[in-house]
Amino acid sequence: IRRTGEDVSGAYGFMQIMLKSAADLQPTHMVVTFDRPAPTFRHEMFSEYKATRRETPQVLRDQFPHVRKLIDVFGIPIFELDGFEADDLLGTLALQAQTLEIETIIITGDTDILQVVGDNVRVLRPNGQLYGETEVIDFYGGLKPAQLIDYKALCGDPSDNIPGIPGVGPKTAKDLLNAYGSLAGIYDNLEHLKPRQKQLLTDHRPLVFR
């Protein structure tokens, strides 16, 4: 809290993380991405996307200009684009870096970004855990990063209000993907599934492939 009474704890915390990451990782390049207030292409595909998520508290939103000023002082580029989330830009930039064989570490608390982990791309979470492909596989019970999009399609994601298939939870989704590799592989093997699983997958196929 500043002497004026303004809460700047969020900006202070962000700066602590950025400075510690820079000191520990010694990167040659740094960028920061932000969400935009405009709806994304996901809202156009599914109007209820993130509809249950609470709004960012005003006390935190008020600190965003301070964060931007701090980033600007260090000469770090900011990327943001209407219609896309910050994670979309992180994934795109990581892919571009990968094609140039630049080792990339994404610092975020959002586990959705783990799907982009691969050659030369890792994710550092706030708990200090660094995720490469081996760590992602351990975290998701055998699933590889490329399978995570199919995993979310099957069991949903309450934090983003993605429904998934009613009656298919995380364990079932993992078991099916570990057995058949992908959504396409699962649907190619419906005859080998339990009757209830087969019925659920058949009834909700349009939801899964939306």
Coordinates of N, CA and C in Angstrom, one line a residue:
I1 N 0.9 -1.2 0.0 CA 0.0 0.0 0.0 C 0.9 1.2 0.0
R2 N 0.6 2.1 -1.0 CA 1.4 3.4 -1.0 C 0.9 4.3 0.1
R3 N 1.7 5.4 0.4 CA 1.3 6.3 1.4 C 0.0 7.0 1.1
T4 N -0.3 7.0 -0.2 CA -1.6 7.7 -0.7 C -2.8 6.8 -0.4
G5 N -2.5 5.5 0.1 CA -3.6 4.6 0.3 C -3.9 3.7 -0.9
E6 N -3.2 3.9 -2.0 CA -3.4 3.1 -3.2 C -2.8 1.7 -3.0
D7 N -3.5 0.7 -3.3 CA -3.0 -0.7 -3.3 C -2.2 -1.0 -4.5
V8 N -1.0 -1.3 -4.4 CA -0.1 -1.6 -5.5 C 0.5 -3.0 -5.3
S9 N -0.1 -3.8 -4.5 CA 0.5 -5.2 -4.2 C 0.6 -6.0 -5.4
G10 N -0.4 -5.9 -6.3 CA -0.4 -6.7 -7.5 C 0.8 -6.3 -8.4
A11 N 1.0 -5.0 -8.6 CA 2.1 -4.6 -9.4 C 3.4 -5.0 -8.8
Y12 N 3.5 -4.9 -7.5 CA 4.7 -5.2 -6.8 C 5.0 -6.7 -6.9
G13 N 4.0 -7.5 -6.8 CA 4.2 -9.0 -7.0 C 4.6 -9.3 -8.4
F14 N 4.0 -8.7 -9.4 CA 4.4 -8.9 -10.8 C 5.9 -8.6 -11.0
M15 N 6.3 -7.5 -10.4 CA 7.7 -7.0 -10.6 C 8.6 -8.0 -9.9
Q16 N 8.3 -8.5 -8.8 CA 9.1 -9.4 -8.1 C 9.3 -10.7 -8.9
I17 N 8.2 -11.2 -9.5 CA 8.3 -12.4 -10.3 C 9.2 -12.2 -11.5
M18 N 9.0 -11.0 -12.2 CA 9.7 -10.7 -13.4 C 11.2 -10.6 -13.1
L19 N 11.5 -9.9 -12.0 CA 13.0 -9.6 -11.7 C 13.6 -10.9 -11.3
K20 N 12.9 -11.8 -10.5 CA 13.5 -13.0 -10.1 C 13.7 -14.0 -11.3
S21 N 12.7 -14.0 -12.2 CA 12.8 -14.8 -13.3 C 14.0 -14.4 -14.2
A22 N 14.1 -13.1 -14.4 CA 15.2 -12.6 -15.2 C 16.6 -13.0 -14.6
A23 N 16.7 -12.9 -13.3 CA 17.9 -13.2 -12.6 C 18.2 -14.7 -12.6
D24 N 17.2 -15.5 -12.5 CA 17.4 -16.9 -12.4 C 17.6 -17.5 -13.8
L25 N 16.9 -17.1 -14.8 CA 16.9 -17.7 -16.1 C 17.9 -17.0 -17.1
Q26 N 18.3 -15.7 -16.8 CA 19.2 -15.0 -17.7 C 18.8 -15.1 -19.1
P27 N 17.6 -14.7 -19.5 CA 17.1 -14.8 -20.9 C 17.8 -13.7 -21.8
T28 N 17.8 -14.1 -23.0 CA 18.3 -13.2 -24.0 C 17.2 -12.3 -24.6
H29 N 16.0 -12.8 -24.5 CA 14.8 -12.0 -24.9 C 13.7 -12.2 -23.9
M30 N 12.8 -11.2 -23.8 CA 11.7 -11.2 -22.9 C 10.5 -10.5 -23.6
V31 N 9.3 -11.1 -23.4 CA 8.1 -10.4 -23.9 C 7.0 -10.7 -22.8
V32 N 6.0 -9.8 -22.8 CA 4.9 -10.0 -22.0 C 3.6 -9.9 -22.8
T33 N 2.6 -10.8 -22.5 CA 1.4 -10.7 -23.3 C 0.2 -10.4 -22.3
F34 N -0.8 -9.7 -22.9 CA -2.0 -9.4 -22.1 C -3.2 -9.8 -22.8
D35 N -4.3 -10.1 -22.0 CA -5.6 -10.3 -22.6 C -6.1 -8.9 -22.9
R36 N -7.0 -8.9 -23.9 CA -7.7 -7.7 -24.3 C -9.2 -7.8 -23.7
P37 N -9.8 -6.6 -23.5 CA -11.2 -6.7 -23.0 C -12.2 -7.2 -24.0
A38 N -11.9 -7.1 -25.3 CA -12.8 -7.5 -26.3 C -13.0 -9.0 -26.3
P39 N -14.2 -9.5 -26.7 CA -14.5 -11.0 -26.8 C -13.5 -11.6 -27.8
T40 N -13.2 -12.9 -27.5 CA -12.3 -13.6 -28.4 C -13.0 -14.5 -29.4
F41 N -12.3 -15.1 -30.3 CA -12.9 -16.0 -31.2 C -13.6 -17.2 -30.5
R42 N -13.2 -17.5 -29.3 CA -13.9 -18.6 -28.6 C -15.3 -18.2 -28.1
H43 N -15.5 -16.9 -27.8 CA -16.8 -16.5 -27.5 C -17.7 -16.5 -28.7
E44 N -17.2 -16.4 -29.9 CA -18.0 -16.5 -31.1 C -18.4 -17.9 -31.3
M45 N -17.5 -18.8 -31.0 CA -17.8 -20.3 -31.2 C -18.7 -20.8 -30.1
F46 N -18.6 -20.2 -28.8 CA -19.4 -20.7 -27.7 C -19.7 -19.5 -26.8
S47 N -20.9 -19.0 -26.9 CA -21.2 -17.7 -26.2 C -21.1 -17.8 -24.7
E48 N -21.1 -19.0 -24.1 CA -21.0 -19.2 -22.7 C -19.6 -19.4 -22.2
Y49 N -18.6 -19.2 -23.1 CA -17.2 -19.4 -22.7 C -16.8 -18.4 -21.6
K50 N -16.3 -18.9 -20.5 CA -15.9 -18.2 -19.3 C -17.0 -17.4 -18.7
A51 N -18.3 -17.7 -19.0 CA -19.4 -17.0 -18.5 C -19.6 -17.0 -16.9
T52 N -19.0 -18.1 -16.3 CA -19.2 -18.2 -14.9 C -18.0 -17.7 -14.1
R53 N -17.0 -17.2 -14.8 CA -15.8 -16.7 -14.2 C -16.0 -15.3 -13.6
R54 N -15.6 -15.1 -12.4 CA -15.7 -13.8 -11.7 C -14.9 -12.7 -12.4
E55 N -15.4 -11.5 -12.4 CA -14.6 -10.4 -13.0 C -13.4 -10.1 -12.2
T56 N -12.3 -9.7 -12.8 CA -11.1 -9.3 -12.1 C -11.5 -8.2 -11.2
P57 N -11.1 -8.3 -9.9 CA -11.4 -7.2 -8.9 C -10.9 -5.8 -9.4
Q58 N -11.7 -4.8 -9.1 CA -11.3 -3.5 -9.5 C -10.0 -3.0 -9.0
V59 N -9.7 -3.4 -7.7 CA -8.4 -3.0 -7.1 C -7.2 -3.6 -7.9
L60 N -7.4 -4.7 -8.5 CA -6.3 -5.3 -9.4 C -6.3 -4.6 -10.7
R61 N -7.5 -4.4 -11.3 CA -7.5 -3.7 -12.6 C -6.9 -2.3 -12.6
D62 N -7.1 -1.6 -11.4 CA -6.5 -0.3 -11.3 C -5.0 -0.3 -11.3
Q63 N -4.4 -1.5 -11.1 CA -2.9 -1.6 -11.1 C -2.3 -1.9 -12.4
F64 N -3.2 -2.3 -13.4 CA -2.6 -2.6 -14.7 C -1.8 -1.5 -15.4
P65 N -2.2 -0.3 -15.3 CA -1.4 0.8 -15.9 C 0.0 0.9 -15.2
H66 N 0.1 0.6 -13.9 CA 1.4 0.6 -13.2 C 2.3 -0.5 -13.8
V67 N 1.6 -1.7 -14.0 CA 2.4 -2.8 -14.5 C 2.9 -2.5 -15.9
R68 N 2.1 -1.9 -16.7 CA 2.5 -1.6 -18.1 C 3.7 -0.6 -18.0
K69 N 3.6 0.4 -17.1 CA 4.7 1.4 -17.0 C 6.0 0.7 -16.6
L70 N 5.9 -0.2 -15.7 CA 7.1 -1.0 -15.2 C 7.7 -1.8 -16.3
I71 N 6.9 -2.4 -17.1 CA 7.4 -3.2 -18.2 C 8.0 -2.3 -19.3
D72 N 7.4 -1.1 -19.5 CA 8.0 -0.2 -20.5 C 9.3 0.3 -20.0
V73 N 9.5 0.6 -18.7 CA 10.8 1.0 -18.2 C 11.9 0.1 -18.5
F74 N 11.6 -1.2 -18.5 CA 12.6 -2.2 -18.8 C 12.8 -2.5 -20.3
G75 N 12.0 -1.8 -21.1 CA 12.1 -2.0 -22.6 C 11.6 -3.3 -23.1
I76 N 10.7 -3.9 -22.3 CA 10.2 -5.3 -22.7 C 8.9 -5.1 -23.6
P77 N 8.9 -5.7 -24.8 CA 7.7 -5.6 -25.6 C 6.5 -6.2 -25.0
I78 N 5.3 -5.6 -25.3 CA 4.0 -6.1 -24.9 C 3.3 -6.5 -26.1
F79 N 2.7 -7.7 -26.1 CA 1.9 -8.2 -27.2 C 0.5 -8.4 -26.7
E80 N -0.5 -7.9 -27.5 CA -1.9 -8.1 -27.2 C -2.7 -7.8 -28.5
L81 N -3.8 -8.6 -28.7 CA -4.5 -8.5 -29.9 C -6.0 -8.8 -29.7
D82 N -6.9 -7.9 -30.1 CA -8.3 -8.2 -30.0 C -8.7 -9.5 -30.6
G83 N -9.6 -10.2 -30.0 CA -10.0 -11.5 -30.5 C -9.2 -12.7 -30.0
F84 N -8.1 -12.4 -29.3 CA -7.2 -13.5 -28.9 C -6.9 -13.3 -27.4
E85 N -6.6 -14.4 -26.8 CA -6.1 -14.3 -25.4 C -4.6 -14.2 -25.3
A86 N -4.1 -13.8 -24.1 CA -2.7 -13.8 -23.9 C -2.0 -15.1 -24.2
D87 N -2.7 -16.2 -23.8 CA -2.1 -17.5 -24.0 C -2.0 -17.9 -25.5
D88 N -2.9 -17.4 -26.3 CA -2.8 -17.6 -27.8 C -1.5 -17.0 -28.3
L89 N -1.3 -15.8 -27.8 CA -0.1 -15.1 -28.3 C 1.2 -15.7 -27.7
L90 N 1.1 -16.2 -26.5 CA 2.3 -16.9 -25.9 C 2.6 -18.2 -26.8
G91 N 1.6 -18.9 -27.1 CA 1.7 -20.1 -27.9 C 2.3 -19.8 -29.3
T92 N 1.8 -18.7 -29.9 CA 2.3 -18.3 -31.2 C 3.7 -17.9 -31.2
L93 N 4.1 -17.1 -30.2 CA 5.5 -16.7 -30.1 C 6.4 -17.8 -29.7
A94 N 5.9 -18.8 -28.9 CA 6.7 -19.9 -28.6 C 7.0 -20.8 -29.8
L95 N 6.0 -20.9 -30.7 CA 6.1 -21.7 -31.9 C 7.1 -21.0 -32.9
Q96 N 7.0 -19.7 -33.0 CA 8.0 -19.0 -33.8 C 9.4 -19.1 -33.3
A97 N 9.6 -19.1 -32.0 CA 10.9 -19.3 -31.4 C 11.4 -20.7 -31.6
Q98 N 10.5 -21.6 -31.6 CA 10.8 -23.0 -31.8 C 11.4 -23.3 -33.1
T99 N 10.8 -22.6 -34.1 CA 11.2 -22.8 -35.5 C 12.6 -22.2 -35.7
L100 N 13.0 -21.3 -34.8 CA 14.3 -20.7 -34.8 C 15.3 -21.4 -33.9
E101 N 14.8 -22.4 -33.3 CA 15.6 -23.2 -32.3 C 16.0 -22.4 -31.1
I102 N 15.1 -21.5 -30.7 CA 15.4 -20.7 -29.5 C 14.6 -21.3 -28.3
E103 N 15.4 -21.6 -27.3 CA 14.8 -22.2 -26.1 C 13.8 -21.2 -25.4
T104 N 12.6 -21.7 -25.1 CA 11.6 -20.8 -24.6 C 11.0 -21.3 -23.3
I105 N 10.9 -20.4 -22.3 CA 10.3 -20.7 -21.1 C 9.1 -19.7 -20.9
I106 N 7.9 -20.2 -20.7 CA 6.7 -19.4 -20.5 C 6.4 -19.4 -19.0
I107 N 6.3 -18.2 -18.5 CA 6.0 -18.1 -17.0 C 4.5 -17.7 -16.9
T108 N 3.8 -18.7 -16.3 CA 2.3 -18.5 -16.1 C 1.8 -19.4 -15.1
G109 N 0.7 -19.0 -14.5 CA 0.0 -19.9 -13.6 C -1.1 -20.7 -14.2
D110 N -1.4 -20.5 -15.5 CA -2.5 -21.1 -16.2 C -2.0 -22.4 -16.8
T111 N -2.6 -23.5 -16.4 CA -2.2 -24.9 -16.9 C -2.6 -25.1 -18.3
D112 N -3.5 -24.3 -18.9 CA -3.9 -24.5 -20.3 C -2.7 -24.4 -21.2
I113 N -1.8 -23.6 -20.9 CA -0.6 -23.4 -21.8 C 0.3 -24.6 -21.8
L114 N 0.1 -25.6 -20.9 CA 0.9 -26.8 -21.0 C 0.8 -27.6 -22.3
Q115 N -0.2 -27.3 -23.0 CA -0.4 -28.0 -24.3 C 0.6 -27.6 -25.3
V116 N 1.3 -26.5 -25.1 CA 2.3 -26.1 -26.1 C 3.7 -26.5 -25.8
V117 N 3.9 -27.2 -24.6 CA 5.2 -27.7 -24.2 C 5.7 -28.7 -25.3
G118 N 6.9 -28.6 -25.6 CA 7.5 -29.5 -26.6 C 9.0 -29.2 -26.7
D119 N 9.6 -29.5 -27.9 CA 11.0 -29.3 -28.1 C 11.3 -27.8 -27.9
N120 N 12.2 -27.5 -27.0 CA 12.6 -26.1 -26.7 C 11.6 -25.2 -26.1
V121 N 10.4 -25.8 -25.7 CA 9.4 -25.0 -25.0 C 9.0 -25.6 -23.7
R122 N 9.2 -24.9 -22.6 CA 8.8 -25.4 -21.3 C 8.0 -24.3 -20.6
V123 N 7.3 -24.7 -19.5 CA 6.5 -23.7 -18.7 C 6.9 -23.7 -17.3
L124 N 7.1 -22.5 -16.8 CA 7.5 -22.3 -15.4 C 6.3 -21.8 -14.6
R125 N 5.8 -22.5 -13.6 CA 4.7 -22.1 -12.8 C 5.1 -21.4 -11.6
P126 N 4.2 -20.7 -10.9 CA 4.5 -19.9 -9.8 C 5.1 -20.7 -8.6
N127 N 4.8 -22.0 -8.6 CA 5.3 -22.8 -7.5 C 6.8 -23.2 -7.7
G128 N 7.4 -22.7 -8.8 CA 8.8 -23.0 -9.2 C 9.0 -24.2 -10.0
Q129 N 7.9 -24.9 -10.2 CA 8.0 -26.2 -11.0 C 8.2 -25.9 -12.5
L130 N 9.2 -26.4 -13.1 CA 9.4 -26.2 -14.6 C 8.9 -27.5 -15.3
Y131 N 8.0 -27.2 -16.2 CA 7.4 -28.3 -16.9 C 7.9 -28.5 -18.4
G132 N 8.6 -29.6 -18.6 CA 8.8 -30.1 -19.9 C 7.8 -31.2 -20.2
E133 N 8.1 -31.9 -21.3 CA 7.1 -33.0 -21.7 C 6.9 -34.0 -20.6
T134 N 8.0 -34.4 -20.0 CA 8.0 -35.5 -19.0 C 7.1 -35.0 -17.8
E135 N 7.3 -33.8 -17.4 CA 6.5 -33.3 -16.2 C 5.0 -33.1 -16.6
V136 N 4.7 -32.8 -17.8 CA 3.3 -32.7 -18.2 C 2.7 -34.1 -18.2
I137 N 3.4 -35.1 -18.7 CA 2.9 -36.5 -18.7 C 2.6 -36.9 -17.3
D138 N 3.5 -36.6 -16.4 CA 3.3 -37.0 -15.0 C 2.1 -36.3 -14.4
F139 N 2.0 -35.0 -14.7 CA 0.9 -34.2 -14.1 C -0.4 -34.6 -14.6
Y140 N -0.5 -35.1 -15.8 CA -1.8 -35.4 -16.4 C -2.0 -36.9 -16.6
G141 N -1.3 -37.7 -15.8 CA -1.5 -39.1 -15.7 C -1.3 -39.9 -17.0
G142 N -0.2 -39.5 -17.7 CA 0.2 -40.2 -18.9 C -0.1 -39.5 -20.2
L143 N -0.9 -38.4 -20.2 CA -1.2 -37.6 -21.4 C -0.1 -36.7 -21.8
K144 N 0.2 -36.7 -23.1 CA 1.2 -35.8 -23.7 C 0.6 -34.4 -23.9
P145 N 1.4 -33.4 -24.0 CA 0.9 -32.0 -24.3 C -0.1 -32.0 -25.4
A146 N 0.2 -32.6 -26.5 CA -0.7 -32.6 -27.7 C -2.1 -33.2 -27.5
Q147 N -2.2 -34.0 -26.4 CA -3.5 -34.6 -26.1 C -4.4 -33.8 -25.2
L148 N -3.9 -32.7 -24.7 CA -4.7 -32.0 -23.7 C -5.9 -31.3 -24.3
I149 N -5.8 -30.9 -25.5 CA -7.0 -30.3 -26.1 C -8.2 -31.3 -26.2
D150 N -7.8 -32.5 -26.6 CA -8.8 -33.6 -26.6 C -9.3 -33.9 -25.2
Y151 N -8.4 -33.9 -24.2 CA -8.8 -34.1 -22.8 C -9.9 -33.1 -22.4
K152 N -9.6 -31.8 -22.7 CA -10.6 -30.8 -22.3 C -11.9 -31.0 -23.0
A153 N -11.9 -31.4 -24.3 CA -13.1 -31.7 -25.0 C -13.9 -32.8 -24.4
L154 N -13.3 -33.7 -23.8 CA -14.0 -34.9 -23.2 C -14.6 -34.5 -21.9
C155 N -13.7 -34.0 -21.0 CA -14.2 -33.8 -19.6 C -14.5 -32.4 -19.2
G156 N -14.3 -31.5 -20.2 CA -14.6 -30.1 -19.9 C -13.6 -29.4 -19.0
D157 N -13.9 -28.1 -18.8 CA -13.0 -27.3 -17.9 C -13.9 -26.3 -17.2
P158 N -14.3 -26.5 -15.9 CA -15.2 -25.6 -15.2 C -14.6 -24.2 -15.1
S159 N -13.3 -24.0 -15.0 CA -12.8 -22.7 -14.9 C -13.1 -21.8 -16.1
D160 N -13.2 -22.4 -17.3 CA -13.5 -21.7 -18.5 C -15.0 -21.9 -19.0
N161 N -15.7 -22.7 -18.1 CA -17.1 -23.0 -18.4 C -17.3 -23.8 -19.7
I162 N -16.3 -24.7 -20.0 CA -16.4 -25.6 -21.1 C -17.0 -26.9 -20.6
P163 N -18.2 -27.3 -21.1 CA -19.0 -28.3 -20.5 C -18.4 -29.7 -20.6
G164 N -17.8 -30.1 -21.7 CA -17.4 -31.5 -21.9 C -18.6 -32.4 -22.0
I165 N -18.4 -33.7 -21.9 CA -19.4 -34.7 -22.0 C -20.0 -35.0 -20.6
P166 N -21.3 -34.8 -20.4 CA -21.8 -35.2 -19.1 C -21.5 -36.6 -18.7
G167 N -21.0 -36.9 -17.5 CA -20.7 -38.3 -17.1 C -19.3 -38.7 -17.5
V168 N -18.5 -37.9 -18.2 CA -17.2 -38.2 -18.5 C -16.3 -37.3 -17.6
G169 N -15.6 -37.8 -16.6 CA -14.7 -37.1 -15.8 C -13.3 -37.2 -16.2
P170 N -12.4 -36.5 -15.5 CA -11.0 -36.5 -15.8 C -10.4 -37.9 -15.9
K171 N -10.7 -38.8 -15.0 CA -10.2 -40.2 -15.0 C -10.6 -40.9 -16.3
T172 N -11.8 -40.9 -16.6 CA -12.3 -41.5 -17.8 C -11.7 -41.0 -19.0
A173 N -11.6 -39.6 -19.1 CA -11.0 -39.0 -20.2 C -9.5 -39.4 -20.4
K174 N -8.8 -39.5 -19.3 CA -7.4 -39.9 -19.4 C -7.3 -41.4 -19.8
D175 N -8.1 -42.2 -19.2 CA -8.1 -43.6 -19.6 C -8.4 -43.8 -21.1
L176 N -9.4 -43.1 -21.6 CA -9.7 -43.3 -23.0 C -8.6 -42.8 -23.9
L177 N -8.0 -41.6 -23.6 CA -6.9 -41.1 -24.4 C -5.7 -41.9 -24.3
N178 N -5.4 -42.4 -23.1 CA -4.2 -43.3 -23.0 C -4.4 -44.6 -23.8
A179 N -5.6 -45.0 -23.9 CA -5.9 -46.3 -24.6 C -6.0 -46.1 -26.2
Y180 N -6.5 -44.9 -26.6 CA -6.8 -44.8 -28.0 C -6.1 -43.6 -28.7
G181 N -5.4 -42.8 -27.9 CA -4.5 -41.7 -28.4 C -5.1 -40.4 -28.7
S182 N -6.3 -40.3 -29.2 CA -6.9 -39.1 -29.6 C -8.4 -39.2 -29.7
L183 N -9.1 -38.1 -29.9 CA -10.6 -38.2 -30.0 C -10.9 -39.0 -31.3
A184 N -10.2 -38.8 -32.3 CA -10.5 -39.6 -33.5 C -10.3 -41.1 -33.3
G185 N -9.2 -41.4 -32.5 CA -9.0 -42.8 -32.2 C -10.1 -43.4 -31.3
I186 N -10.6 -42.6 -30.4 CA -11.7 -43.1 -29.5 C -12.9 -43.4 -30.3
Y187 N -13.3 -42.4 -31.2 CA -14.5 -42.6 -32.0 C -14.3 -43.7 -33.0
D188 N -13.1 -44.0 -33.4 CA -12.9 -45.2 -34.3 C -13.0 -46.5 -33.6
N189 N -13.0 -46.4 -32.3 CA -13.1 -47.7 -31.5 C -14.3 -47.7 -30.5
L190 N -15.4 -47.0 -30.9 CA -16.6 -47.0 -30.0 C -17.1 -48.4 -29.7
E191 N -16.9 -49.3 -30.6 CA -17.4 -50.7 -30.4 C -16.7 -51.4 -29.3
H192 N -15.5 -50.9 -28.9 CA -14.7 -51.6 -27.9 C -15.0 -50.9 -26.5
L193 N -15.8 -49.9 -26.4 CA -16.0 -49.2 -25.2 C -17.2 -49.8 -24.4
K194 N -17.3 -49.5 -23.1 CA -18.4 -49.9 -22.3 C -19.7 -49.3 -22.9
P195 N -20.8 -50.0 -22.8 CA -22.1 -49.5 -23.4 C -22.4 -48.1 -23.0
R196 N -22.2 -47.8 -21.7 CA -22.6 -46.4 -21.3 C -21.6 -45.4 -21.9
Q197 N -20.3 -45.7 -22.0 CA -19.4 -44.8 -22.6 C -19.7 -44.6 -24.0
K198 N -20.0 -45.7 -24.7 CA -20.3 -45.6 -26.1 C -21.5 -44.7 -26.4
Q199 N -22.5 -44.9 -25.5 CA -23.7 -44.1 -25.7 C -23.5 -42.6 -25.4
L200 N -22.7 -42.3 -24.4 CA -22.4 -40.9 -24.1 C -21.6 -40.2 -25.2
L201 N -20.6 -40.9 -25.7 CA -19.8 -40.4 -26.8 C -20.6 -40.2 -28.1
T202 N -21.5 -41.1 -28.3 CA -22.3 -41.0 -29.5 C -23.3 -39.9 -29.4
D203 N -24.0 -39.8 -28.3 CA -25.0 -38.7 -28.1 C -24.4 -37.3 -28.1
H204 N -23.1 -37.2 -27.7 CA -22.5 -35.8 -27.5 C -21.4 -35.6 -28.5
R205 N -21.4 -36.3 -29.6 CA -20.3 -36.1 -30.6 C -20.3 -34.7 -31.1
P206 N -21.5 -34.1 -31.4 CA -21.4 -32.7 -31.9 C -20.8 -31.7 -30.9
L207 N -21.0 -31.9 -29.6 CA -20.5 -31.1 -28.6 C -18.9 -31.2 -28.5
V208 N -18.5 -32.5 -28.6 CA -17.0 -32.7 -28.6 C -16.3 -32.1 -29.7
F209 N -16.8 -32.2 -30.9 CA -16.1 -31.7 -32.1 C -16.5 -30.3 -32.5
R210 N -17.2 -29.6 -31.6 CA -17.6 -28.2 -31.9 C -16.4 -27.3 -32.2

